[in-house]
Amino acid sequence: LSFLERIDLQQRWPVRNLRLRWRPFSGEWGSAHRIWNPAAVNPEVAQDGRVFRLAVRDVPAFEREPFMPPDPQVRPSVALYYFAEDKDARRYWSQRAADEQEQMEAFFEDDASLRETVAGWKLPSEMDLQEKLRHAFNWIGTHLRNLDLATSGEVRPDLAAVEGKERSARHVLAEGEGTTWELAALFAGFAKVLGAQAVPVLAPDRTEQIWDVEVPAPFRFDEVLAGIRRDSKLMLSAPGRGLAYGEAPWWTTGVPALLPGGIIQVPAPAPARSLQEASGNLTFPESDAAQIQWTSRFSGQQALDLRQNLAHHTGAALQERLDALCGSGGKGEVERAAAEGVDHLGEDVKLLCTVLLPATRTDEDEEVGGYEVAVIGPWAPSPPDFEGRTERRHPIVFPYPRVDTARIEVAAPAGFVPAPGPVTPVVLDTPYGRYKLAITRTDNGFVVERGYALTALSVPAKEYGAVRAFFDGIRRADRAKVTFVPAEGEE
Amino acid sequence: MMGAAALLLLVPGLFGRPTSTAVQDLPHWAEEIARSAPAPAAERDGPDARVLLAETQVEVQPDGSTLVREHRAVQVLRTPAPWAGRHAFYVARDFHVRLCRAFHVPIAPTRREEAVTSFEVVGDFSSFTTDVRQRQLGVDDVRAGSLVFFEFEALGPQPTLDLENDFGDAYPRSLSRYRIDLPPGWNLRYEWLRIAGPEPERTERAWTWTLRDLEHPRPLPLAADPDDLEPILAVTLLPSSRPGQSAVLDTWSSMGTWYEELERGRAAVTPAVRAMADRACPASVTEPWAQIEALARYARDGVRYIAREIGIGALQPRPASATAADLVGDCKDKGTLLRALLAAKNIRAYAVHVHASERDTVPERVPAIGAFNHFVVAVHVPEGATLPESVRAATFDGGTLGRLLIVDVTHEALFPGAASADLGGKRALLHDGAQSRLVTLPDGGSGAHRIARSLEIEVAGADATWIQVSRFVGEPATRRRGEHQRDPAAARRKVQASLDDRWPGATLKEYTVTEELPDGSYEETSSWTTPAADVAASPFPFLDADLPRTSLGKRTRPVLYPHPLSLRYAVRVHGDPEPPSPLAKEASGSGWTVERTWREDSGVRIGTLDATLEKTTFGPEEFETLRKFWAALAAKR
């Protein structure tokens, strides 16, 4: 048993009887237990001196669902843990936060290279402190490489290893690269030089685990954010993640995080901060194939997701991922797939795709009829997939609110014109998000404009039907096609 | 199968010993590599590490035992690379490990204390009850530029004088070397599998094969498994005189004789076996196929699969009477029981060894027991047996043994005698004593693997009701039956998901499944409703799922379908005031045919689509015909 052992009380299969008996180590450590989500299993608990007993009977299988909360948040389980000295959780976490702060300060303290770097920026003395901090934050994004997100194959020397010393801010600046934690600590160091106080904010990845503040036992926080205190507010940032100043990675949002002196809830990002904008042209360079070229610009959390997707891949593996993003698994043939800005954290990320679409003649004998082509594809992300589930047990939790837009100009094949007839726009407006698809006929083709905003972060299970209906509506609309008919005199 | 978590930790040792090693302190073979290792930056592209040397030396002793030495040098290419500092050496049964150690040469002197962990586990990742051991070595804190050296030496007996070396690796290999040292007067025969490998370098007693710059192929959709592409060298040792403890298997016939001795009497019809045969197949059942099917079902469903590979038990089946008594066994136990049950009904059956997972493992001229990992049974099909059509397609000519049918009673979702994509087309050893020989197991052709869907669409006002009966035969049936057996709710969700994809908002109303019909097919009936307008756009709606495709534009490796396939769709549209007017079409190419018909009968539109795919491998030069096949299938109006 480690310091904390979590034991699931509900398994992937039904359980008739589960009995647990725990006799803790009798050394100088204290021991305790905590039961999470007991309602579904009604555990019987008994404490007999040092021995802890728990029993559950006739427990149904635990079923995982797409977009469910992290497993520990919904699955019945018991945590058995040891604690040192006393079991006061507040004191325990307070000490944990103080230790982190000490470690971070050790990383940049007495480091002349920080002061030299800041001096090199030649910031006007009258510049607002927040602007100076924003400058420092952006400088990290544009000048340093985050090793946790890198796709470059370049190897740089490990200076700390050469010197036989612990890594510090100086090494990160000299090497031009560092881990996410090191970049956060570096930013804290810059903040101190600039006259602000930065504190480490420790956050769990909410897709994987929950942090229970009532359990004073070691816990692996997944992310460290830099918190800048200003008046009574705390500005959270994630240096080296490619997000804007003042934003935190989506997997840390909506749940509590730890900092020296307290606990805060990391705010969810606004939908418009996480944008994907696609624009492109669909043409018919050959009689039996259409070609679409588009560029998608990713910003905010969407850029972060894309960087994470491509991180640590180079060569053929990277190209495979890019091809997949351009739709290589579908019916089209990806001719070109490339990304720009992945390693430059100060920029948005661009995905550039050229894809040949399959034959689209509406009449295979090619004597009459015309062309028909689907106008929604990988350039417009699909709504969430619930894998065929018609019922729901757990709440739905989306990664983050987002906005996707796409504008595609479809040019008529030579000798053809847009088919006549009205093209009715589709508009869906729900508490969970909005969608609009407008197809406008032009002299030489169509302009397709699609907008999709997911505004909800979490939805109760009882509203699953309504959420699913919203996404079904989008899928139906996304099957839209445009048709071209022979121009007069061309038949 | 089992997970790593079930492995038993046996011998912990060497935890925490600082091992950062200076180059001059390395073993001789490693020192040379450490001094000449190329800079990692120039080569870094993709993988976490590169194997600079993977070398195995086998020193054959006069008594047939072998002293095996392995050297492995790994260069770490990126940080972090959590697996690059780890390696497992498999320790054959009865082998004594004489040396097992690792060295870490970091790119620069470091204050950190790296530690080597070394421990031994019993088990591998395919069976629980086994005495195969692994010696695991792990070096902590490797970083880009680190060199890690592993060294291993073990001595042990060799029950059969055949050797195999798999040149596959998780990382690219710069240099791979395999060397065999023979006692005086001995010789050997070798054969490369999967590649046209090099000739060996020879000295008086040593044979050395060298391969350079091996890359681990990346997985691709509709492609050979990367494991199936890794080179194998098979070797059979030819002693000057037979050593006492090792069997000499210089021909497949001799392997057959050896196995015959090994399993002698184990398929005997004891009273207990006869009683079991009579329970599974009463005397009233006299039709041969009915007998075969009943007994095979009994062995498949009534005996729980548990691999027990201890000592010679890894190769030798347990007596059928023992398996019949405790109803537990692995593939060879279950197969041997089936042979005994069939014998009780006077039906001949033969043992067959095959590789269940990988392809191209069987050398033609160099017998190797390691070429196989599975046991199935070839059942003689008596004259007059009334086999179902799909099973008949999977029979093959066994020469003097007559018409044979492969029955695999280990695979719980496989209908007795049905063609299996896991086995079809593979070389296998058909045991018949001294007449044992290699045969190619039948894939059954497109007649053995079929998907037939019958769709009735009733249009009434703005809605259309769809009722579909789908029948799957052969591998499509095996796959779906397995999914349904494991999780019926998930199987239903999969159908609903396909509706969500095609007709968002359509809800599955009826969904019934018959897992195994008398002819071995799997039947699924489903119904749903859509807007009537959706009818015209979807004449053959499940084609894409039944016949997957992939992108061909940049592809350089062949497209590989797992088995031949026959598709037959029949659609009847009732009451559609504006029925679609699809065109008939007939097309064919190398290894495929497509025929589509549409007609009207009393206001009902009737469409059919028949397609066959006999050819399963399409090289890049054949992609054009594959494109034509896919285009011909495209459902157009």
PDB file of N, CA, C and O in Angstrom, chain A residues 422-463:
ATOM      1  N   PRO A 422     -34.012  27.365 -54.123  1.00  0.00           N
ATOM      2  CA  PRO A 422     -33.604  27.998 -52.863  1.00  0.00           C
ATOM      3  C   PRO A 422     -32.695  27.081 -52.026  1.00  0.00           C
ATOM      4  O   PRO A 422     -32.799  25.871 -52.096  1.00  0.00           O
ATOM      5  N   VAL A 423     -31.796  27.682 -51.309  1.00  0.00           N
ATOM      6  CA  VAL A 423     -30.973  26.960 -50.347  1.00  0.00           C
ATOM      7  C   VAL A 423     -31.294  27.538 -48.971  1.00  0.00           C
ATOM      8  O   VAL A 423     -30.911  28.665 -48.662  1.00  0.00           O
ATOM      9  N   THR A 424     -32.029  26.782 -48.194  1.00  0.00           N
ATOM     10  CA  THR A 424     -32.520  27.299 -46.919  1.00  0.00           C
ATOM     11  C   THR A 424     -31.435  27.214 -45.851  1.00  0.00           C
ATOM     12  O   THR A 424     -30.840  26.150 -45.662  1.00  0.00           O
ATOM     13  N   PRO A 425     -31.164  28.314 -45.175  1.00  0.00           N
ATOM     14  CA  PRO A 425     -30.162  28.244 -44.101  1.00  0.00           C
ATOM     15  C   PRO A 425     -30.675  27.410 -42.930  1.00  0.00           C
ATOM     16  O   PRO A 425     -31.885  27.289 -42.714  1.00  0.00           O
ATOM     17  N   VAL A 426     -29.759  26.857 -42.178  1.00  0.00           N
ATOM     18  CA  VAL A 426     -30.101  26.086 -40.977  1.00  0.00           C
ATOM     19  C   VAL A 426     -29.598  26.865 -39.775  1.00  0.00           C
ATOM     20  O   VAL A 426     -28.424  27.257 -39.735  1.00  0.00           O
ATOM     21  N   VAL A 427     -30.482  27.105 -38.812  1.00  0.00           N
ATOM     22  CA  VAL A 427     -30.085  27.801 -37.587  1.00  0.00           C
ATOM     23  C   VAL A 427     -30.556  26.981 -36.392  1.00  0.00           C
ATOM     24  O   VAL A 427     -31.731  26.613 -36.320  1.00  0.00           O
ATOM     25  N   LEU A 428     -29.664  26.679 -35.494  1.00  0.00           N
ATOM     26  CA  LEU A 428     -30.006  25.972 -34.258  1.00  0.00           C
ATOM     27  C   LEU A 428     -29.525  26.817 -33.093  1.00  0.00           C
ATOM     28  O   LEU A 428     -28.368  27.236 -33.068  1.00  0.00           O
ATOM     29  N   ASP A 429     -30.410  27.078 -32.162  1.00  0.00           N
ATOM     30  CA  ASP A 429     -30.040  27.910 -31.011  1.00  0.00           C
ATOM     31  C   ASP A 429     -30.531  27.196 -29.746  1.00  0.00           C
ATOM     32  O   ASP A 429     -31.738  27.026 -29.560  1.00  0.00           O
ATOM     33  N   THR A 430     -29.630  26.736 -28.935  1.00  0.00           N
ATOM     34  CA  THR A 430     -29.998  25.947 -27.756  1.00  0.00           C
ATOM     35  C   THR A 430     -29.229  26.469 -26.541  1.00  0.00           C
ATOM     36  O   THR A 430     -28.295  27.262 -26.682  1.00  0.00           O
ATOM     37  N   PRO A 431     -29.594  25.994 -25.349  1.00  0.00           N
ATOM     38  CA  PRO A 431     -28.812  26.398 -24.161  1.00  0.00           C
ATOM     39  C   PRO A 431     -27.382  25.863 -24.192  1.00  0.00           C
ATOM     40  O   PRO A 431     -26.554  26.291 -23.401  1.00  0.00           O
ATOM     41  N   TYR A 432     -27.109  24.930 -25.067  1.00  0.00           N
ATOM     42  CA  TYR A 432     -25.786  24.294 -25.077  1.00  0.00           C
ATOM     43  C   TYR A 432     -24.868  24.880 -26.142  1.00  0.00           C
ATOM     44  O   TYR A 432     -23.647  24.725 -26.080  1.00  0.00           O
ATOM     45  N   GLY A 433     -25.478  25.485 -27.125  1.00  0.00           N
ATOM     46  CA  GLY A 433     -24.652  26.061 -28.174  1.00  0.00           C
ATOM     47  C   GLY A 433     -25.500  26.531 -29.348  1.00  0.00           C
ATOM     48  O   GLY A 433     -26.737  26.409 -29.335  1.00  0.00           O
ATOM     49  N   ARG A 434     -24.823  27.065 -30.321  1.00  0.00           N
ATOM     50  CA  ARG A 434     -25.512  27.595 -31.504  1.00  0.00           C
ATOM     51  C   ARG A 434     -24.837  27.062 -32.755  1.00  0.00           C
ATOM     52  O   ARG A 434     -23.642  26.741 -32.755  1.00  0.00           O
ATOM     53  N   TYR A 435     -25.640  27.032 -33.818  1.00  0.00           N
ATOM     54  CA  TYR A 435     -25.120  26.533 -35.089  1.00  0.00           C
ATOM     55  C   TYR A 435     -25.829  27.269 -36.215  1.00  0.00           C
ATOM     56  O   TYR A 435     -27.028  27.545 -36.148  1.00  0.00           O
ATOM     57  N   LYS A 436     -25.063  27.568 -37.245  1.00  0.00           N
ATOM     58  CA  LYS A 436     -25.686  28.188 -38.417  1.00  0.00           C
ATOM     59  C   LYS A 436     -24.963  27.708 -39.659  1.00  0.00           C
ATOM     60  O   LYS A 436     -23.727  27.665 -39.699  1.00  0.00           O
ATOM     61  N   LEU A 437     -25.746  27.318 -40.658  1.00  0.00           N
ATOM     62  CA  LEU A 437     -25.167  26.968 -41.952  1.00  0.00           C
ATOM     63  C   LEU A 437     -25.903  27.762 -43.020  1.00  0.00           C
ATOM     64  O   LEU A 437     -27.127  27.658 -43.152  1.00  0.00           O
ATOM     65  N   ALA A 438     -25.159  28.560 -43.750  1.00  0.00           N
ATOM     66  CA  ALA A 438     -25.751  29.361 -44.825  1.00  0.00           C
ATOM     67  C   ALA A 438     -25.010  29.057 -46.118  1.00  0.00           C
ATOM     68  O   ALA A 438     -23.777  29.110 -46.158  1.00  0.00           O
ATOM     69  N   ILE A 439     -25.764  28.721 -47.146  1.00  0.00           N
ATOM     70  CA  ILE A 439     -25.164  28.452 -48.461  1.00  0.00           C
ATOM     71  C   ILE A 439     -25.735  29.473 -49.435  1.00  0.00           C
ATOM     72  O   ILE A 439     -26.952  29.529 -49.656  1.00  0.00           O
ATOM     73  N   THR A 440     -24.871  30.282 -49.974  1.00  0.00           N
ATOM     74  CA  THR A 440     -25.296  31.376 -50.841  1.00  0.00           C
ATOM     75  C   THR A 440     -24.853  31.097 -52.270  1.00  0.00           C
ATOM     76  O   THR A 440     -23.679  30.773 -52.506  1.00  0.00           O
ATOM     77  N   ARG A 441     -25.797  31.201 -53.196  1.00  0.00           N
ATOM     78  CA  ARG A 441     -25.449  30.998 -54.600  1.00  0.00           C
ATOM     79  C   ARG A 441     -24.792  32.264 -55.152  1.00  0.00           C
ATOM     80  O   ARG A 441     -25.227  33.383 -54.859  1.00  0.00           O
ATOM     81  N   THR A 442     -23.746  32.086 -55.925  1.00  0.00           N
ATOM     82  CA  THR A 442     -23.110  33.220 -56.598  1.00  0.00           C
ATOM     83  C   THR A 442     -23.138  32.950 -58.102  1.00  0.00           C
ATOM     84  O   THR A 442     -23.625  31.901 -58.536  1.00  0.00           O
ATOM     85  N   ASP A 443     -22.583  33.857 -58.873  1.00  0.00           N
ATOM     86  CA  ASP A 443     -22.590  33.653 -60.327  1.00  0.00           C
ATOM     87  C   ASP A 443     -21.833  32.392 -60.721  1.00  0.00           C
ATOM     88  O   ASP A 443     -22.195  31.699 -61.655  1.00  0.00           O
ATOM     89  N   ASN A 444     -20.781  32.138 -59.985  1.00  0.00           N
ATOM     90  CA  ASN A 444     -19.907  31.037 -60.398  1.00  0.00           C
ATOM     91  C   ASN A 444     -19.824  29.922 -59.359  1.00  0.00           C
ATOM     92  O   ASN A 444     -18.864  29.180 -59.327  1.00  0.00           O
ATOM     93  N   GLY A 445     -20.798  29.847 -58.517  1.00  0.00           N
ATOM     94  CA  GLY A 445     -20.723  28.760 -57.536  1.00  0.00           C
ATOM     95  C   GLY A 445     -21.524  29.057 -56.295  1.00  0.00           C
ATOM     96  O   GLY A 445     -22.615  29.628 -56.345  1.00  0.00           O
ATOM     97  N   PHE A 446     -20.954  28.654 -55.167  1.00  0.00           N
ATOM     98  CA  PHE A 446     -21.621  28.838 -53.881  1.00  0.00           C
ATOM     99  C   PHE A 446     -20.597  29.321 -52.857  1.00  0.00           C
ATOM    100  O   PHE A 446     -19.408  29.028 -52.966  1.00  0.00           O
ATOM    101  N   VAL A 447     -21.121  30.018 -51.862  1.00  0.00           N
ATOM    102  CA  VAL A 447     -20.313  30.322 -50.684  1.00  0.00           C
ATOM    103  C   VAL A 447     -20.979  29.629 -49.503  1.00  0.00           C
ATOM    104  O   VAL A 447     -22.177  29.796 -49.262  1.00  0.00           O
ATOM    105  N   VAL A 448     -20.210  28.810 -48.825  1.00  0.00           N
ATOM    106  CA  VAL A 448     -20.727  28.051 -47.681  1.00  0.00           C
ATOM    107  C   VAL A 448     -20.153  28.670 -46.410  1.00  0.00           C
ATOM    108  O   VAL A 448     -18.927  28.790 -46.265  1.00  0.00           O
ATOM    109  N   GLU A 449     -21.029  29.061 -45.510  1.00  0.00           N
ATOM    110  CA  GLU A 449     -20.576  29.634 -44.236  1.00  0.00           C
ATOM    111  C   GLU A 449     -21.197  28.843 -43.102  1.00  0.00           C
ATOM    112  O   GLU A 449     -22.416  28.676 -43.041  1.00  0.00           O
ATOM    113  N   ARG A 450     -20.335  28.356 -42.255  1.00  0.00           N
ATOM    114  CA  ARG A 450     -20.798  27.536 -41.130  1.00  0.00           C
ATOM    115  C   ARG A 450     -20.230  28.113 -39.844  1.00  0.00           C
ATOM    116  O   ARG A 450     -19.046  28.455 -39.765  1.00  0.00           O
ATOM    117  N   GLY A 451     -21.075  28.206 -38.841  1.00  0.00           N
ATOM    118  CA  GLY A 451     -20.629  28.650 -37.530  1.00  0.00           C
ATOM    119  C   GLY A 451     -21.159  27.715 -36.463  1.00  0.00           C
ATOM    120  O   GLY A 451     -22.323  27.287 -36.517  1.00  0.00           O
ATOM    121  N   TYR A 452     -20.301  27.357 -35.544  1.00  0.00           N
ATOM    122  CA  TYR A 452     -20.715  26.433 -34.477  1.00  0.00           C
ATOM    123  C   TYR A 452     -20.082  26.915 -33.186  1.00  0.00           C
ATOM    124  O   TYR A 452     -18.871  27.152 -33.133  1.00  0.00           O
ATOM    125  N   ALA A 453     -20.913  27.105 -32.183  1.00  0.00           N
ATOM    126  CA  ALA A 453     -20.396  27.507 -30.871  1.00  0.00           C
ATOM    127  C   ALA A 453     -20.906  26.525 -29.827  1.00  0.00           C
ATOM    128  O   ALA A 453     -22.115  26.286 -29.729  1.00  0.00           O
ATOM    129  N   LEU A 454     -19.988  25.949 -29.104  1.00  0.00           N
ATOM    130  CA  LEU A 454     -20.350  25.119 -27.953  1.00  0.00           C
ATOM    131  C   LEU A 454     -20.164  26.009 -26.740  1.00  0.00           C
ATOM    132  O   LEU A 454     -19.048  26.418 -26.425  1.00  0.00           O
ATOM    133  N   THR A 455     -21.270  26.318 -26.059  1.00  0.00           N
ATOM    134  CA  THR A 455     -21.187  27.279 -24.964  1.00  0.00           C
ATOM    135  C   THR A 455     -21.230  26.626 -23.595  1.00  0.00           C
ATOM    136  O   THR A 455     -20.884  27.243 -22.599  1.00  0.00           O
ATOM    137  N   ALA A 456     -21.680  25.387 -23.538  1.00  0.00           N
ATOM    138  CA  ALA A 456     -21.793  24.703 -22.242  1.00  0.00           C
ATOM    139  C   ALA A 456     -20.492  23.995 -21.900  1.00  0.00           C
ATOM    140  O   ALA A 456     -19.806  23.497 -22.779  1.00  0.00           O
ATOM    141  N   LEU A 457     -20.176  23.957 -20.606  1.00  0.00           N
ATOM    142  CA  LEU A 457     -19.018  23.180 -20.167  1.00  0.00           C
ATOM    143  C   LEU A 457     -19.482  21.841 -19.607  1.00  0.00           C
ATOM    144  O   LEU A 457     -18.883  20.811 -19.865  1.00  0.00           O
ATOM    145  N   SER A 458     -20.578  21.866 -18.850  1.00  0.00           N
ATOM    146  CA  SER A 458     -21.121  20.598 -18.351  1.00  0.00           C
ATOM    147  C   SER A 458     -22.644  20.653 -18.393  1.00  0.00           C
ATOM    148  O   SER A 458     -23.244  21.726 -18.281  1.00  0.00           O
ATOM    149  N   VAL A 459     -23.242  19.491 -18.566  1.00  0.00           N
ATOM    150  CA  VAL A 459     -24.694  19.384 -18.722  1.00  0.00           C
ATOM    151  C   VAL A 459     -25.171  18.206 -17.878  1.00  0.00           C
ATOM    152  O   VAL A 459     -24.551  17.131 -17.923  1.00  0.00           O
ATOM    153  N   PRO A 460     -26.262  18.368 -17.110  1.00  0.00           N
ATOM    154  CA  PRO A 460     -26.758  17.234 -16.325  1.00  0.00           C
ATOM    155  C   PRO A 460     -27.220  16.090 -17.220  1.00  0.00           C
ATOM    156  O   PRO A 460     -27.654  16.307 -18.354  1.00  0.00           O
ATOM    157  N   ALA A 461     -27.150  14.879 -16.687  1.00  0.00           N
ATOM    158  CA  ALA A 461     -27.520  13.696 -17.469  1.00  0.00           C
ATOM    159  C   ALA A 461     -28.963  13.775 -17.961  1.00  0.00           C
ATOM    160  O   ALA A 461     -29.277  13.286 -19.048  1.00  0.00           O
ATOM    161  N   LYS A 462     -29.846  14.396 -17.166  1.00  0.00           N
ATOM    162  CA  LYS A 462     -31.259  14.424 -17.555  1.00  0.00           C
ATOM    163  C   LYS A 462     -31.488  15.251 -18.823  1.00  0.00           C
ATOM    164  O   LYS A 462     -32.521  15.144 -19.460  1.00  0.00           O
ATOM    165  N   GLU A 463     -30.510  16.081 -19.182  1.00  0.00           N
ATOM    166  CA  GLU A 463     -30.672  16.884 -20.400  1.00  0.00           C
ATOM    167  C   GLU A 463     -29.972  16.243 -21.599  1.00  0.00           C
ATOM    168  O   GLU A 463     -29.772  16.871 -22.630  1.00  0.00           O
TER     169      GLU A 463
END
